[in-house]
Coordinates of C-alpha atoms in Angstrom, one line a residue:
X1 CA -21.0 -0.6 -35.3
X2 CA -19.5 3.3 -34.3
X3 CA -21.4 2.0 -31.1
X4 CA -19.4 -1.1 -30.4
X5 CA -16.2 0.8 -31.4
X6 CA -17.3 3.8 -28.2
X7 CA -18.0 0.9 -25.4
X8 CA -15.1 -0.6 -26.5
X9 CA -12.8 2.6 -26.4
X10 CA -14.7 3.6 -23.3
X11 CA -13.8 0.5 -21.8
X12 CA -10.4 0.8 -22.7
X13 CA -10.0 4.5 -21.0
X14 CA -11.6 3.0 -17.8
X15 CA -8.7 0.2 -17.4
X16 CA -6.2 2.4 -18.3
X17 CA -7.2 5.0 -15.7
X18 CA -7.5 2.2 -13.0
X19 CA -3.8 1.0 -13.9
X20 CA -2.4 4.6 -13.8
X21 CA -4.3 5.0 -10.0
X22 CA -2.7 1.4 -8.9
X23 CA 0.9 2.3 -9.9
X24 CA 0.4 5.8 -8.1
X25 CA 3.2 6.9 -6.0
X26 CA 1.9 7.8 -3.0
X27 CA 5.1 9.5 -1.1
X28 CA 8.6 10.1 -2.2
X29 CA 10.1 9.2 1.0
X30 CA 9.0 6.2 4.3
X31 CA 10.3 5.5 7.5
X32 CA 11.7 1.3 8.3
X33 CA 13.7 -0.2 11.1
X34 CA 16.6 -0.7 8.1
X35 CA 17.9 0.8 5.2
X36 CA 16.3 -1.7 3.2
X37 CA 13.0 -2.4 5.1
X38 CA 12.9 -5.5 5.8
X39 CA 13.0 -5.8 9.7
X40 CA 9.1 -5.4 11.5
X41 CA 9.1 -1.6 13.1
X42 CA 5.7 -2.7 15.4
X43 CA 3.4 -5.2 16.0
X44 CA -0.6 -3.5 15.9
X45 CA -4.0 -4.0 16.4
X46 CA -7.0 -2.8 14.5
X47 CA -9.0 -0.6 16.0
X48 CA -11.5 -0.8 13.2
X49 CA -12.6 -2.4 10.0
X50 CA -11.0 -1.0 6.8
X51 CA -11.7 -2.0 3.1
X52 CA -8.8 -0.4 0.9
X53 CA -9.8 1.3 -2.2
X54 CA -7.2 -1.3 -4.4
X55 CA -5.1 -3.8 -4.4
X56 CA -2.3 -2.2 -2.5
X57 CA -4.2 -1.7 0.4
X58 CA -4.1 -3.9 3.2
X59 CA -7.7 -5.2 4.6
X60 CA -8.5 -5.8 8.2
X61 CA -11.2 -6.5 10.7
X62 CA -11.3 -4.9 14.2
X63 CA -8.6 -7.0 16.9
X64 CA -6.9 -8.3 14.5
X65 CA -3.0 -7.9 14.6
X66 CA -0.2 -6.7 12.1
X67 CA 3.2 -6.0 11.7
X68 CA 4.6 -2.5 10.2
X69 CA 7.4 -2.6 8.0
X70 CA 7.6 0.8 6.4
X71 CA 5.9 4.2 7.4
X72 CA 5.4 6.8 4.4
X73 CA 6.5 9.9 5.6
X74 CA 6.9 13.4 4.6
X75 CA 3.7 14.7 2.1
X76 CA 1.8 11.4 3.1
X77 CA 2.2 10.3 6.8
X78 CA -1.3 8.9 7.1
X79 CA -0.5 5.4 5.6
X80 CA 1.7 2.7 7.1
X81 CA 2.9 -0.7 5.4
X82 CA 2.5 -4.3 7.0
X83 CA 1.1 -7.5 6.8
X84 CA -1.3 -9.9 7.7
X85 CA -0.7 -13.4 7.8
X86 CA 0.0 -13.7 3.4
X87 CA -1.7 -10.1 3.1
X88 CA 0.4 -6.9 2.9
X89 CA -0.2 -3.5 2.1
X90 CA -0.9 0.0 2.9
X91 CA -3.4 1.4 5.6
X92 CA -4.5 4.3 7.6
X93 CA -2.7 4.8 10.4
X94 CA -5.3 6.2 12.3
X95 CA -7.3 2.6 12.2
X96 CA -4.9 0.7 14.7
X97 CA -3.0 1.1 17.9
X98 CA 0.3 0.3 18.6
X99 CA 0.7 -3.0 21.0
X100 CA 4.7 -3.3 20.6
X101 CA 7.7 -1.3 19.2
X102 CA 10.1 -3.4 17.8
X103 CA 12.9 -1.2 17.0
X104 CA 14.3 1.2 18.7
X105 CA 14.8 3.7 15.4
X106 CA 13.6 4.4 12.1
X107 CA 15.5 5.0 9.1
X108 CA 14.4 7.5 6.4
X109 CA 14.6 6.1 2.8
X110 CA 13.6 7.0 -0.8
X111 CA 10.8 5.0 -1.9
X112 CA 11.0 3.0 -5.3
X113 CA 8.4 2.7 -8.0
X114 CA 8.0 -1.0 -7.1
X115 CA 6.8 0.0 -3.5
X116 CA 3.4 1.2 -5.3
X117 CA 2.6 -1.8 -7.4
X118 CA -0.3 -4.2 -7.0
X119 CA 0.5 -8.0 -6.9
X120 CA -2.0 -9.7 -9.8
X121 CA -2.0 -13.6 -10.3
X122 CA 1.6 -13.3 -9.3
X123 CA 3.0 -10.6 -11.7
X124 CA 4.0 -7.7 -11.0
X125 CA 2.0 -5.3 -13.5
X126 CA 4.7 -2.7 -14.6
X127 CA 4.1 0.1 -17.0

């Protein structure tokens, strides 16, 4: 029985630590071509595979093409926002080159909790 009652609590610890790590803010601050990030700052190309490491990471094969809405700037410049036909999320920008800018400047904004959330069967898990 105390054996049942450790998986269990074990298990419990595991999802929590995965929903903490999915709700992770990853920079206080990202570049956009508006204040309110909506408007596509570039249109690019994959320059390699990349597999995210969760749901708020945007996956890609080689040649194929997406738009950048948001760049996180500041203690996190590596990752870049966009999507992918229904698909959008963060990804490295070292894995894709830049085929068209789209704006001619970008606007520095405070992220917002929500920016950081993963999209589940539709809901938005907050905490």
């Amino acid at each position: 029985m105390s054996r049942i009652l450790d998986q269990r609590i074990l298990l419990l610890v595991i999802l929590f630590s995965a929903s903490v790590q999915s709700t992770k803010v990853l920079s206080e601050w990202k570049k956009c071509g508006d204040p309110e990030c909506e408007k596509a700052m570039s249109r690019v190309q994959a320059t390699m595979d990349y597999l995210g490491p969760d749901c708020r990471y945007l996956n890609f094969k080689t040649g194929e093409e997406i738009i950048v809405y948001s760049k996180l700037s500041r203690e996190n410049e590596n990752l870049w926002t966009g999507s992918k036909g229904k698909d959008f999320g963060y990804f490295p920008r070292d894995a894709v080159k830049v085929e068209e800018v789209l704006i001619g400047e970008e606007v520095e904004v405070l992220t917002k909790e929500t920016d950081f959330l993963c999209l589940h069967e539709d809901k938005y898990p907050f905490e």
